[in-house]
Short mmCIF file of C-alpha atoms and ligand atoms in Angstrom, two decimals:
data_model
loop_
_atom_site.label_atom_id
_atom_site.label_comp_id
_atom_site.label_asym_id
_atom_site.label_seq_id
_atom_site.Cartn_x
_atom_site.Cartn_y
_atom_site.Cartn_z
CA MET T 6 20.22 -132.30 -94.09
CA PHE T 7 21.74 -129.13 -93.63
CA ALA T 8 23.80 -128.00 -96.70
CA VAL T 9 26.52 -125.52 -98.19
CA LYS T 10 27.03 -124.94 -101.50
CA GLY T 11 29.33 -122.13 -103.68
CA LEU T 12 30.13 -120.37 -100.07
CA LYS T 13 32.23 -117.26 -100.82
CA LYS T 14 33.35 -114.93 -98.40
CA THR T 15 35.69 -111.76 -99.14
CA PHE T 16 37.00 -109.17 -96.56
CA GLY T 17 38.40 -106.56 -98.30
CA ASN T 18 40.23 -107.90 -100.95
CA ASN T 19 41.26 -110.95 -99.00
CA THR T 20 39.40 -113.91 -100.58
CA VAL T 21 38.86 -116.28 -97.31
CA LEU T 22 36.20 -118.87 -98.38
CA LYS T 23 36.76 -119.23 -101.93
CA SER T 24 33.57 -121.59 -103.17
CA ILE T 25 33.10 -124.11 -100.42
CA ASP T 26 30.45 -127.15 -100.96
CA MET T 27 29.93 -129.47 -98.05
CA GLN T 28 26.88 -131.36 -96.57
CA VAL T 29 25.95 -132.96 -93.15
CA ASP T 30 23.45 -135.54 -93.18
CA LYS T 31 20.78 -135.80 -89.97
CA GLY T 32 23.12 -137.33 -86.78
CA LYS T 33 26.39 -136.87 -88.63
CA VAL T 34 29.55 -134.98 -86.67
CA ILE T 35 31.91 -133.39 -89.25
CA ALA T 36 35.46 -132.08 -88.20
CA ILE T 37 36.95 -129.03 -89.66
CA LEU T 38 40.99 -128.85 -89.79
CA GLY T 39 43.23 -126.84 -90.77
CA PRO T 40 46.08 -124.49 -90.20
CA SER T 41 46.00 -120.91 -88.48
CA GLY T 42 44.15 -118.51 -90.79
CA SER T 43 42.86 -120.68 -93.42
CA GLY T 44 38.97 -120.08 -92.70
CA LYS T 45 37.98 -122.38 -90.14
CA THR T 46 35.93 -119.83 -88.31
CA THR T 47 34.66 -117.94 -90.82
CA LEU T 48 33.15 -120.72 -92.46
CA LEU T 49 31.61 -121.71 -89.17
CA ARG T 50 30.72 -118.59 -88.67
CA CYS T 51 28.98 -118.14 -92.38
CA LEU T 52 26.91 -121.55 -91.17
CA ASN T 53 24.53 -119.79 -89.20
CA ALA T 54 24.72 -116.27 -90.63
CA LEU T 55 26.91 -114.42 -87.72
CA GLU T 56 29.02 -113.54 -90.66
CA ILE T 57 27.54 -113.03 -93.68
CA PRO T 58 28.69 -114.59 -97.21
CA ASP T 59 29.21 -112.92 -100.40
CA GLU T 60 27.71 -115.85 -102.04
CA GLY T 61 26.41 -119.27 -101.44
CA ILE T 62 23.28 -121.11 -100.50
CA VAL T 63 23.37 -121.99 -96.57
CA GLY T 64 20.86 -124.00 -95.10
CA PHE T 65 18.43 -126.65 -94.24
CA ASP T 66 16.29 -128.74 -96.40
CA ASP T 67 13.21 -126.91 -95.10
CA HIS T 68 15.03 -123.35 -95.04
CA LYS T 69 17.41 -122.51 -97.24
CA VAL T 70 19.07 -118.76 -97.98
CA ASP T 71 20.68 -117.63 -100.81
CA PHE T 72 22.97 -115.28 -100.54
CA SER T 73 23.56 -113.97 -103.69
CA GLN T 74 20.82 -112.09 -103.15
CA LYS T 75 19.91 -109.18 -100.81
CA VAL T 76 18.62 -111.67 -97.86
CA LYS T 77 16.18 -109.92 -95.00
CA GLN T 78 17.44 -109.86 -91.26
CA GLN T 79 14.35 -111.94 -90.47
CA GLU T 80 15.36 -115.08 -92.64
CA LEU T 81 18.89 -114.63 -90.86
CA ILE T 82 17.03 -114.84 -88.03
CA GLN T 83 15.15 -117.90 -88.82
CA LEU T 84 18.43 -119.75 -90.12
CA ARG T 85 20.33 -119.00 -86.85
CA ARG T 86 17.76 -120.34 -84.72
CA LYS T 87 17.97 -124.07 -86.00
CA SER T 88 21.83 -124.02 -84.99
CA GLY T 89 23.76 -123.49 -81.66
CA MET T 90 26.83 -122.24 -81.48
CA VAL T 91 29.81 -123.14 -78.79
CA PHE T 92 32.42 -120.29 -78.58
CA GLN T 93 36.27 -121.03 -78.33
CA SER T 94 36.08 -117.96 -75.55
CA TYR T 95 32.27 -119.03 -74.28
CA ASN T 96 30.76 -115.87 -74.32
CA LEU T 97 28.28 -116.50 -71.35
CA PHE T 98 26.53 -113.99 -70.23
CA PRO T 99 28.26 -112.29 -67.43
CA HIS T 100 25.54 -110.70 -65.53
CA ARG T 101 23.49 -113.92 -65.17
CA THR T 102 23.79 -117.09 -63.55
CA VAL T 103 24.47 -120.36 -65.26
CA LEU T 104 20.51 -121.67 -64.41
CA GLU T 105 19.87 -118.17 -66.42
CA ASN T 106 22.05 -118.23 -69.11
CA ILE T 107 20.50 -121.61 -70.37
CA MET T 108 16.66 -120.22 -69.40
CA GLU T 109 17.67 -117.26 -71.74
CA GLY T 110 16.98 -118.52 -74.92
CA PRO T 111 13.94 -120.68 -74.74
CA VAL T 112 12.60 -117.88 -72.44
CA GLN T 113 12.94 -115.05 -74.48
CA VAL T 114 13.21 -116.34 -78.05
CA GLN T 115 10.76 -119.10 -77.97
CA LYS T 116 8.43 -117.66 -75.46
CA ARG T 117 8.13 -121.50 -73.80
CA ASP T 118 6.97 -122.05 -70.65
CA LYS T 119 9.30 -121.23 -67.76
CA LYS T 120 8.72 -123.85 -65.64
CA ILE T 121 9.23 -126.30 -68.05
CA VAL T 122 11.90 -124.45 -69.75
CA ARG T 123 13.74 -124.62 -65.66
CA GLU T 124 13.14 -128.19 -65.14
CA GLU T 125 14.97 -128.76 -68.89
CA ALA T 126 17.60 -126.67 -68.14
CA ILE T 127 18.62 -128.41 -65.06
CA GLU T 128 18.25 -131.61 -66.46
CA LEU T 129 20.73 -130.11 -69.38
CA LEU T 130 23.14 -128.84 -66.75
CA ASP T 131 22.65 -132.46 -65.22
CA LYS T 132 24.02 -134.06 -68.69
CA VAL T 133 27.00 -131.87 -68.39
CA GLY T 134 27.82 -132.41 -64.41
CA LEU T 135 27.10 -129.13 -63.48
CA LYS T 136 23.81 -129.46 -61.84
CA ASP T 137 25.24 -128.22 -58.44
CA LYS T 138 26.59 -124.60 -60.00
CA LYS T 139 23.08 -123.70 -61.52
CA ASP T 140 22.86 -120.51 -58.89
CA LEU T 141 26.59 -119.47 -59.77
CA TYR T 142 27.59 -116.46 -61.72
CA PRO T 143 30.06 -117.53 -64.50
CA TYR T 144 32.70 -115.79 -62.86
CA GLN T 145 33.06 -118.36 -60.17
CA LEU T 146 33.04 -120.87 -62.87
CA SER T 147 36.66 -122.62 -64.31
CA GLY T 148 37.00 -122.40 -68.25
CA GLY T 149 36.02 -126.10 -68.81
CA GLN T 150 32.83 -125.68 -66.49
CA GLN T 151 32.13 -122.02 -68.40
CA GLN T 152 32.56 -124.02 -71.74
CA ARG T 153 30.09 -126.71 -69.88
CA VAL T 154 27.50 -124.40 -69.46
CA GLY T 155 28.08 -123.04 -73.06
CA ILE T 156 27.27 -126.43 -74.63
CA ALA T 157 23.94 -126.34 -72.20
CA ARG T 158 23.11 -123.22 -73.40
CA ALA T 159 23.22 -123.93 -77.16
CA LEU T 160 21.43 -127.49 -76.82
CA ALA T 161 18.47 -125.68 -74.71
CA ILE T 162 17.10 -123.96 -77.65
CA LYS T 163 16.87 -127.39 -79.48
CA PRO T 164 18.89 -127.02 -82.32
CA GLU T 165 19.16 -128.94 -85.68
CA LEU T 166 22.34 -128.28 -85.78
CA MET T 167 25.85 -127.74 -83.27
CA LEU T 168 28.39 -125.52 -83.97
CA PHE T 169 31.83 -125.67 -82.36
CA ASP T 170 34.67 -123.59 -82.82
CA GLU T 171 37.75 -124.98 -81.12
CA PRO T 172 35.08 -125.01 -77.79
CA THR T 173 38.78 -126.57 -75.86
CA SER T 174 41.68 -124.27 -77.14
CA ALA T 175 41.35 -121.47 -74.54
CA LEU T 176 41.48 -123.88 -71.91
CA ASP T 177 44.42 -125.55 -69.51
CA PRO T 178 45.05 -128.78 -70.87
CA GLU T 179 43.86 -130.74 -67.57
CA LEU T 180 40.53 -128.91 -68.27
CA ILE T 181 39.96 -130.25 -72.08
CA GLY T 182 38.97 -133.76 -71.17
CA GLU T 183 35.91 -132.84 -69.64
CA VAL T 184 34.90 -130.42 -72.31
CA LEU T 185 35.25 -133.10 -74.92
CA ARG T 186 33.83 -135.93 -72.88
CA VAL T 187 30.53 -134.03 -73.00
CA MET T 188 30.55 -133.66 -76.87
CA ARG T 189 31.62 -137.33 -77.39
CA ASP T 190 28.24 -138.09 -75.03
CA LEU T 191 25.89 -135.44 -77.76
CA ALA T 192 27.54 -137.11 -80.55
CA ASP T 193 26.66 -140.85 -79.21
CA GLU T 194 23.48 -139.25 -79.09
CA GLY T 195 23.11 -138.49 -82.30
CA TRP T 196 23.33 -134.56 -82.42
CA THR T 197 24.25 -133.22 -85.63
CA MET T 198 27.62 -131.70 -85.33
CA VAL T 199 30.29 -129.42 -86.68
CA VAL T 200 33.39 -128.93 -85.04
CA VAL T 201 36.17 -126.79 -85.77
CA THR T 202 39.03 -128.46 -83.38
CA HIS T 203 42.95 -129.21 -83.21
CA GLU T 204 42.47 -132.33 -81.46
CA ILE T 205 42.98 -134.90 -84.43
CA LYS T 206 42.72 -137.98 -81.93
CA PHE T 207 39.44 -136.45 -80.31
CA ALA T 208 38.08 -136.03 -84.18
CA GLN T 209 39.38 -139.18 -85.26
CA GLU T 210 37.14 -141.28 -82.69
CA ILE T 211 34.04 -138.93 -83.12
CA ALA T 212 33.75 -137.62 -86.43
CA ASP T 213 32.00 -139.67 -89.50
CA GLU T 214 33.70 -137.18 -91.55
CA VAL T 215 36.67 -135.08 -91.46
CA ILE T 216 36.94 -131.62 -93.65
CA PHE T 217 40.99 -130.37 -94.01
CA ILE T 218 40.74 -126.80 -95.21
CA ASP T 219 43.69 -124.45 -96.04
CA GLY T 220 43.67 -121.39 -97.74
CA GLY T 221 39.75 -121.21 -98.17
CA VAL T 222 39.21 -123.98 -100.25
CA ILE T 223 38.88 -127.54 -98.96
CA VAL T 224 41.38 -129.61 -99.78
CA GLU T 225 40.78 -133.00 -98.82
CA GLN T 226 37.64 -135.10 -97.13
CA GLY T 227 36.57 -138.35 -96.24
CA VAL T 228 36.08 -140.76 -93.16
CA PRO T 229 38.86 -140.08 -90.58
CA THR T 230 40.37 -143.22 -90.85
CA GLU T 231 41.75 -142.22 -94.78
CA VAL T 232 42.10 -138.22 -94.25
CA LEU T 233 43.99 -138.47 -90.60
CA SER T 234 45.52 -141.72 -91.44
CA ASN T 235 46.71 -141.77 -94.50
CA PRO T 236 46.51 -138.16 -96.41
CA LYS T 237 46.59 -138.11 -99.96
CA GLU T 238 47.09 -134.79 -100.40
CA GLU T 239 50.75 -133.22 -99.40
CA ARG T 240 49.43 -129.90 -97.78
CA THR T 241 47.22 -132.54 -95.44
CA GLN T 242 50.48 -134.33 -94.34
CA ARG T 243 52.39 -131.40 -93.57
CA PHE T 244 49.79 -130.19 -91.26
CA LEU T 245 48.82 -133.46 -89.55
CA HIS T 246 53.08 -133.69 -89.06
CA ARG T 247 53.47 -130.26 -87.75
CA ILE T 248 50.22 -130.65 -85.27
CA LEU T 249 51.66 -134.29 -83.92
CA ASN T 250 55.14 -133.48 -84.04
CA PRO T 251 55.10 -129.98 -82.37
CA THR T 252 59.06 -129.37 -81.89
CA ASP T 253 60.10 -130.96 -85.36
CA MET D 28 27.54 -72.74 -28.56
CA LEU D 29 28.76 -69.84 -30.50
CA THR D 30 26.73 -66.64 -30.75
CA SER D 31 29.17 -63.88 -31.84
CA ASN D 32 32.08 -63.16 -33.89
CA MET D 33 35.13 -64.95 -33.09
CA VAL D 34 38.40 -63.21 -33.52
CA LEU D 35 40.76 -65.72 -35.26
CA GLY D 36 44.44 -63.96 -36.39
CA GLY D 37 42.86 -60.26 -36.94
CA ILE D 38 40.37 -62.10 -39.05
CA VAL D 39 36.44 -61.85 -37.64
CA ILE D 40 34.13 -64.35 -38.16
CA PRO D 41 30.49 -63.37 -38.39
CA TRP D 42 29.58 -66.52 -36.42
CA GLU D 43 26.41 -65.43 -35.84
CA LEU D 44 25.38 -64.51 -39.24
CA MET D 45 26.65 -67.53 -40.89
CA GLN D 46 24.37 -69.27 -38.33
CA GLN D 47 21.63 -67.29 -39.37
CA SER D 48 22.47 -67.75 -42.78
CA PHE D 49 22.63 -71.47 -42.60
CA TRP D 50 19.15 -72.77 -42.61
CA PRO D 51 17.73 -70.13 -45.49
CA ILE D 52 20.48 -71.25 -47.75
CA LEU D 53 20.07 -74.90 -46.91
CA ILE D 54 16.65 -74.94 -47.41
CA GLU D 55 17.33 -73.60 -50.42
CA GLY D 56 19.10 -76.22 -51.33
CA ILE D 57 16.77 -78.85 -50.33
CA LYS D 58 13.90 -77.33 -52.37
CA VAL D 59 15.33 -76.35 -55.24
CA THR D 60 18.86 -77.52 -55.42
CA ILE D 61 18.30 -81.25 -55.37
CA PRO D 62 15.36 -81.14 -57.41
CA LEU D 63 16.51 -78.98 -60.05
CA THR D 64 19.47 -81.47 -60.22
CA LEU D 65 17.33 -84.87 -59.70
CA ILE D 66 14.79 -83.51 -62.43
CA SER D 67 17.22 -82.65 -65.02
CA PHE D 68 19.54 -85.71 -64.54
CA PHE D 69 16.51 -87.96 -64.73
CA ILE D 70 15.39 -86.07 -67.85
CA GLY D 71 18.78 -86.13 -69.17
CA ILE D 72 19.24 -89.48 -68.83
CA ILE D 73 16.43 -90.56 -71.11
CA ILE D 74 17.75 -88.23 -73.54
CA ALA D 75 21.34 -89.94 -73.16
CA LEU D 76 19.93 -93.19 -73.72
CA ILE D 77 17.95 -92.13 -76.22
CA THR D 78 21.05 -90.33 -77.94
CA ALA D 79 23.55 -93.11 -77.62
CA LEU D 80 21.09 -95.69 -78.97
CA VAL D 81 20.74 -93.96 -82.28
CA ARG D 82 24.29 -93.13 -82.47
CA ILE D 83 25.33 -96.80 -82.21
CA SER D 84 22.75 -98.02 -84.85
CA ASN D 85 22.35 -97.07 -88.41
CA ILE D 86 20.13 -95.27 -88.90
CA LYS D 87 21.99 -92.05 -91.09
CA PRO D 88 19.81 -89.26 -90.69
CA LEU D 89 18.78 -89.72 -87.44
CA ARG D 90 22.51 -90.16 -86.47
CA TRP D 91 23.45 -87.19 -88.07
CA ILE D 92 21.04 -85.13 -85.99
CA PHE D 93 22.27 -86.57 -82.80
CA ASN D 94 25.94 -86.23 -83.34
CA ILE D 95 25.16 -82.84 -84.06
CA TYR D 96 23.55 -82.09 -80.90
CA VAL D 97 25.71 -83.64 -78.43
CA SER D 98 28.72 -81.96 -80.57
CA ALA D 99 26.87 -78.52 -80.51
CA ILE D 100 26.54 -78.80 -76.82
CA ARG D 101 29.71 -80.18 -75.77
CA GLY D 102 31.75 -77.18 -77.57
CA THR D 103 29.46 -74.75 -76.11
CA PRO D 104 29.82 -73.37 -72.16
CA LEU D 105 26.60 -74.31 -69.90
CA LEU D 106 25.93 -70.75 -69.04
CA VAL D 107 25.86 -69.93 -72.82
CA GLN D 108 23.54 -72.59 -73.42
CA LEU D 109 20.93 -71.42 -70.44
CA PHE D 110 21.08 -67.79 -71.43
CA ILE D 111 20.21 -69.00 -75.03
CA ILE D 112 17.17 -71.02 -73.72
CA PHE D 113 16.14 -68.33 -71.47
CA TYR D 114 16.12 -65.84 -73.94
CA LEU D 115 15.07 -67.79 -76.93
CA LEU D 116 11.94 -69.39 -75.22
CA PRO D 117 10.03 -65.76 -75.32
CA GLU D 118 11.01 -65.57 -78.75
CA LEU D 119 9.26 -68.64 -79.68
CA ASN D 120 6.52 -67.44 -77.78
CA VAL D 121 6.63 -69.63 -74.61
CA THR D 122 6.25 -68.24 -71.67
CA LEU D 123 8.13 -70.08 -69.27
CA ASP D 124 9.27 -69.91 -65.35
CA PRO D 125 13.17 -69.74 -64.76
CA TYR D 126 12.64 -73.03 -62.84
CA PRO D 127 11.67 -75.31 -65.93
CA THR D 128 13.61 -73.36 -68.07
CA ALA D 129 16.37 -74.48 -66.13
CA ILE D 130 15.50 -77.90 -66.04
CA ILE D 131 15.26 -77.78 -69.97
CA ALA D 132 18.76 -76.66 -70.82
CA PHE D 133 20.20 -78.91 -67.65
CA SER D 134 18.45 -81.91 -69.53
CA LEU D 135 19.95 -81.32 -72.68
CA ASN D 136 23.41 -80.83 -71.61
CA VAL D 137 23.41 -83.94 -69.33
CA GLY D 138 21.85 -85.72 -72.44
CA ALA D 139 24.81 -84.96 -74.37
CA TYR D 140 27.27 -85.57 -71.99
CA ALA D 141 25.78 -88.99 -70.31
CA SER D 142 25.05 -90.61 -73.72
CA GLU D 143 28.67 -89.98 -74.67
CA ILE D 144 29.60 -92.47 -71.28
CA ILE D 145 26.83 -94.74 -72.34
CA ARG D 146 27.91 -94.93 -75.78
CA ALA D 147 31.13 -95.85 -74.97
CA SER D 148 30.08 -98.51 -72.43
CA ILE D 149 27.95 -100.16 -74.60
CA LEU D 150 30.81 -100.29 -77.15
CA SER D 151 32.95 -101.83 -74.38
CA VAL D 152 30.60 -104.63 -74.15
CA PRO D 153 32.55 -107.44 -76.29
CA LYS D 154 31.53 -108.26 -79.52
CA GLY D 155 31.39 -112.13 -78.27
CA GLN D 156 27.83 -111.04 -76.31
CA TRP D 157 26.17 -109.66 -79.43
CA GLU D 158 26.90 -113.12 -81.17
CA ALA D 159 25.92 -115.28 -78.12
CA GLY D 160 22.64 -113.62 -77.94
CA TYR D 161 22.54 -113.91 -81.78
CA THR D 162 23.25 -117.59 -81.93
CA ILE D 163 20.50 -118.15 -79.28
CA GLY D 164 18.13 -116.55 -81.69
CA MET D 165 17.76 -113.05 -80.45
CA SER D 166 17.31 -110.05 -82.77
CA TYR D 167 19.13 -106.93 -82.86
CA ARG D 168 16.89 -105.63 -80.00
CA LYS D 169 16.28 -108.24 -77.70
CA THR D 170 20.29 -108.16 -77.64
CA LEU D 171 20.35 -104.89 -77.33
CA PHE D 172 17.85 -104.83 -74.28
CA ARG D 173 18.62 -108.38 -72.61
CA VAL D 174 22.16 -108.59 -72.96
CA ILE D 175 24.41 -105.56 -73.97
CA LEU D 176 22.47 -102.48 -71.65
CA PRO D 177 22.23 -104.44 -68.80
CA GLN D 178 26.42 -104.74 -68.81
CA ALA D 179 26.93 -101.83 -70.17
CA LEU D 180 24.98 -99.86 -67.89
CA ARG D 181 26.48 -101.25 -65.09
CA VAL D 182 29.82 -99.98 -66.31
CA SER D 183 28.46 -96.60 -66.85
CA VAL D 184 27.08 -96.24 -62.98
CA PRO D 185 30.22 -94.58 -61.51
CA PRO D 186 30.83 -92.21 -64.45
CA LEU D 187 27.21 -91.28 -64.57
CA SER D 188 27.24 -90.79 -60.47
CA ASN D 189 30.54 -88.85 -60.98
CA SER D 190 27.96 -86.57 -63.27
CA PHE D 191 25.44 -86.44 -61.27
CA ILE D 192 27.67 -85.03 -58.37
CA GLY D 193 28.96 -82.28 -60.92
CA LEU D 194 25.38 -81.37 -61.71
CA VAL D 195 24.97 -80.33 -58.31
CA LYS D 196 27.62 -77.56 -58.60
CA GLU D 197 26.52 -76.62 -61.92
CA THR D 198 22.88 -75.77 -60.89
CA SER D 199 24.69 -73.23 -59.09
CA LEU D 200 24.84 -71.43 -62.70
CA ALA D 201 20.87 -71.59 -62.71
CA SER D 202 21.29 -68.22 -60.10
CA GLN D 203 21.95 -66.31 -63.46
CA ILE D 204 18.98 -67.15 -64.65
CA LEU D 205 17.22 -65.81 -61.50
CA VAL D 206 16.38 -69.23 -60.43
CA THR D 207 16.37 -68.70 -56.61
CA GLU D 208 18.16 -72.02 -55.75
CA LEU D 209 21.12 -72.57 -53.06
CA PHE D 210 23.72 -69.77 -54.34
CA ARG D 211 21.34 -66.78 -55.45
CA LYS D 212 19.48 -67.30 -51.65
CA SER D 213 23.35 -66.97 -50.42
CA GLN D 214 23.32 -64.07 -53.22
CA GLN D 215 20.86 -62.16 -51.73
CA ILE D 216 21.51 -62.61 -48.29
CA GLY D 217 24.80 -61.64 -49.19
CA ALA D 218 23.60 -58.06 -51.10
CA THR D 219 22.44 -57.10 -47.48
CA ASN D 220 25.38 -57.93 -45.31
CA LEU D 221 28.33 -56.55 -47.88
CA ASP D 222 31.26 -56.11 -45.25
CA GLN D 223 30.79 -60.54 -44.92
CA ILE D 224 29.91 -61.35 -48.11
CA VAL D 225 32.72 -63.51 -48.60
CA TYR D 226 31.90 -65.67 -45.15
CA ILE D 227 28.83 -66.25 -46.70
CA TYR D 228 29.80 -67.48 -49.97
CA ILE D 229 31.90 -69.71 -48.21
CA LEU D 230 28.74 -70.95 -46.20
CA ALA D 231 27.28 -71.94 -49.34
CA ALA D 232 30.40 -74.07 -50.40
CA PHE D 233 30.38 -75.45 -47.35
CA ILE D 234 27.29 -76.33 -47.68
CA TYR D 235 27.48 -78.09 -51.55
CA TRP D 236 30.37 -79.80 -50.15
CA ILE D 237 28.29 -81.64 -47.59
CA ILE D 238 25.60 -82.34 -50.57
CA CYS D 239 28.33 -83.68 -52.16
CA PHE D 240 29.90 -85.55 -49.95
CA ILE D 241 26.76 -87.55 -48.66
CA LEU D 242 26.32 -88.38 -52.38
CA SER D 243 29.75 -89.50 -52.77
CA LEU D 244 28.96 -92.03 -49.92
CA ALA D 245 25.56 -93.16 -51.91
CA GLN D 246 27.92 -93.52 -55.06
CA HIS D 247 30.46 -95.76 -53.41
CA GLN D 248 27.52 -97.83 -51.66
CA LEU D 249 25.73 -98.06 -55.12
CA GLU D 250 29.45 -99.53 -56.73
CA ARG D 251 29.93 -102.29 -54.34
CA ARG D 252 26.53 -103.76 -54.52
CA LEU D 253 26.50 -103.83 -58.44
CA ASN D 254 30.18 -104.85 -58.34
CA ARG D 255 29.16 -107.86 -56.58
CA TYR D 256 28.33 -110.27 -59.90
CA THR D 257 31.07 -108.90 -61.73
CA VAL D 258 33.99 -109.50 -60.24
CA ARG D 259 36.36 -110.93 -62.46
N1 ADP Z 311 36.30 -109.49 -89.17
C1 ADP Z 311 37.28 -109.60 -90.26
N2 ADP Z 311 37.58 -108.79 -90.75
C2 ADP Z 311 38.95 -108.88 -91.61
N3 ADP Z 311 39.44 -110.01 -91.90
C3 ADP Z 311 38.97 -111.32 -91.29
C4 ADP Z 311 37.72 -111.38 -90.33
N4 ADP Z 311 37.69 -112.68 -89.72
C5 ADP Z 311 38.63 -113.02 -90.01
N5 ADP Z 311 39.32 -112.53 -90.81
C6 ADP Z 311 40.55 -113.27 -92.00
O1 ADP Z 311 39.66 -114.47 -92.60
C7 ADP Z 311 41.26 -115.00 -92.36
C8 ADP Z 311 40.51 -116.59 -91.77
O2 ADP Z 311 40.33 -115.99 -90.63
P1 ADP Z 311 39.50 -117.16 -89.71
O3 ADP Z 311 38.63 -117.45 -90.51
O4 ADP Z 311 39.63 -116.57 -87.70
O5 ADP Z 311 40.49 -118.66 -89.38
P2 ADP Z 311 40.77 -119.98 -88.81
O6 ADP Z 311 39.59 -119.67 -87.85
O7 ADP Z 311 41.06 -120.75 -89.51
O8 ADP Z 311 41.99 -119.40 -87.73
C9 ADP Z 311 42.32 -114.62 -91.86
O9 ADP Z 311 43.19 -114.09 -92.68
C10 ADP Z 311 41.36 -113.48 -90.83
O10 ADP Z 311 42.63 -112.59 -90.80
MG1 MG Z 312 39.41 -119.89 -85.64
#
């Protein structure tokens, strides 16, 4: 359904991604793991053209963009509209209420009927457990609550693909669970998701496939039981050891 | 009520003259200085907004022109700008009264300075806000107008209201191109009372002060209202 072929991205003379291939089938959850600075965020941002790849084809069956050629702005916007993104730092609109944050995309971009969108937005808030917070402003919410609003805002545009960039790594430990729970529900509902995360246990539970990247290349990929419990590559082993035994 | 001169430590204060002059000066303030300020500021803000948007865009030749405009206005005295426009218009065969001429000069001046304020406040909005707009499918324009500007303008209100109060005082320069505003009125009254001219100027200063004091109270109210949703 969604695929990436020969993706390359360079910042100055720092080649961050060196020819990445990946495929995300409908309803599947892909977890991306890797050390800090390995290019996970850049990869995710290339998937919805927040970052423009130097080379490679990115897109859905019915809408592919070839970045080796000059790409029109409109094509990027079309690609972006098919995926929703959840940021590490939430990036909610501070001048709009929770409900307005969620309605912004469907009403302003998709030009859908305000009344229907409002009902859907309230349903989404119910899904993430924040129905009673609909009229508050982002600064009045905890980090975990803000991130759940961030998820609802991304879902509201009815994307085909949901992208998550370390959605819990800015959160206090006691708030991580509430966000992961929402994400697990989404996975159970059949959403197609690509999740960059350091939560190994969580990845093990919800991912259909795990991709381990380091130095801008996919070092290892496969089902969680293989990659996470039984990694073949030494780099994967070392990374997992470090993350599971932080004090060693 | 004091109706005659008052002696204070050897200085004779002409109360009567000051009382007589108070209303004529204040009336020019209300009739000319305040509208001049309001109109120039309003037009200036529109120019500033356009200038700021062009300067953050990537429309190369236009950006250049606006950069030069801002640099030239910021690099020259307002009084000199006033004189240039006052004497330039007739050269271009444009006949304009001093009052609209002053409006042109002040608007251009406000436009340049306020554009710097607005540009800085646009740049102060975190990059993540642009990206959040893009990821829900917005274009550059839509993100700018729905996400970035509402936040940026809120940030720019305090410095812009300072500019506004500053402009009230700067309009006194319009007296130099024969606009009969608050200060020129005091000059005229002073000219017929040369012995007491300093008291007329003190009176003028006092009236400016009152106007600016009232405006600063309004500024505080406005800022308090704007801060309601952005307490962090
Ligand atoms: N906008 C950018 N400009 C220059 N270098 C960047 C930019 N974004 C990321 N990088 C570099 O790309 C590399 C990968 O970064 P990133 O994708 O954020 O890694 P990760 O998310 O895995 O920690 C880092 O070396 C980082 O410094
Ligand atoms: Mg990252």
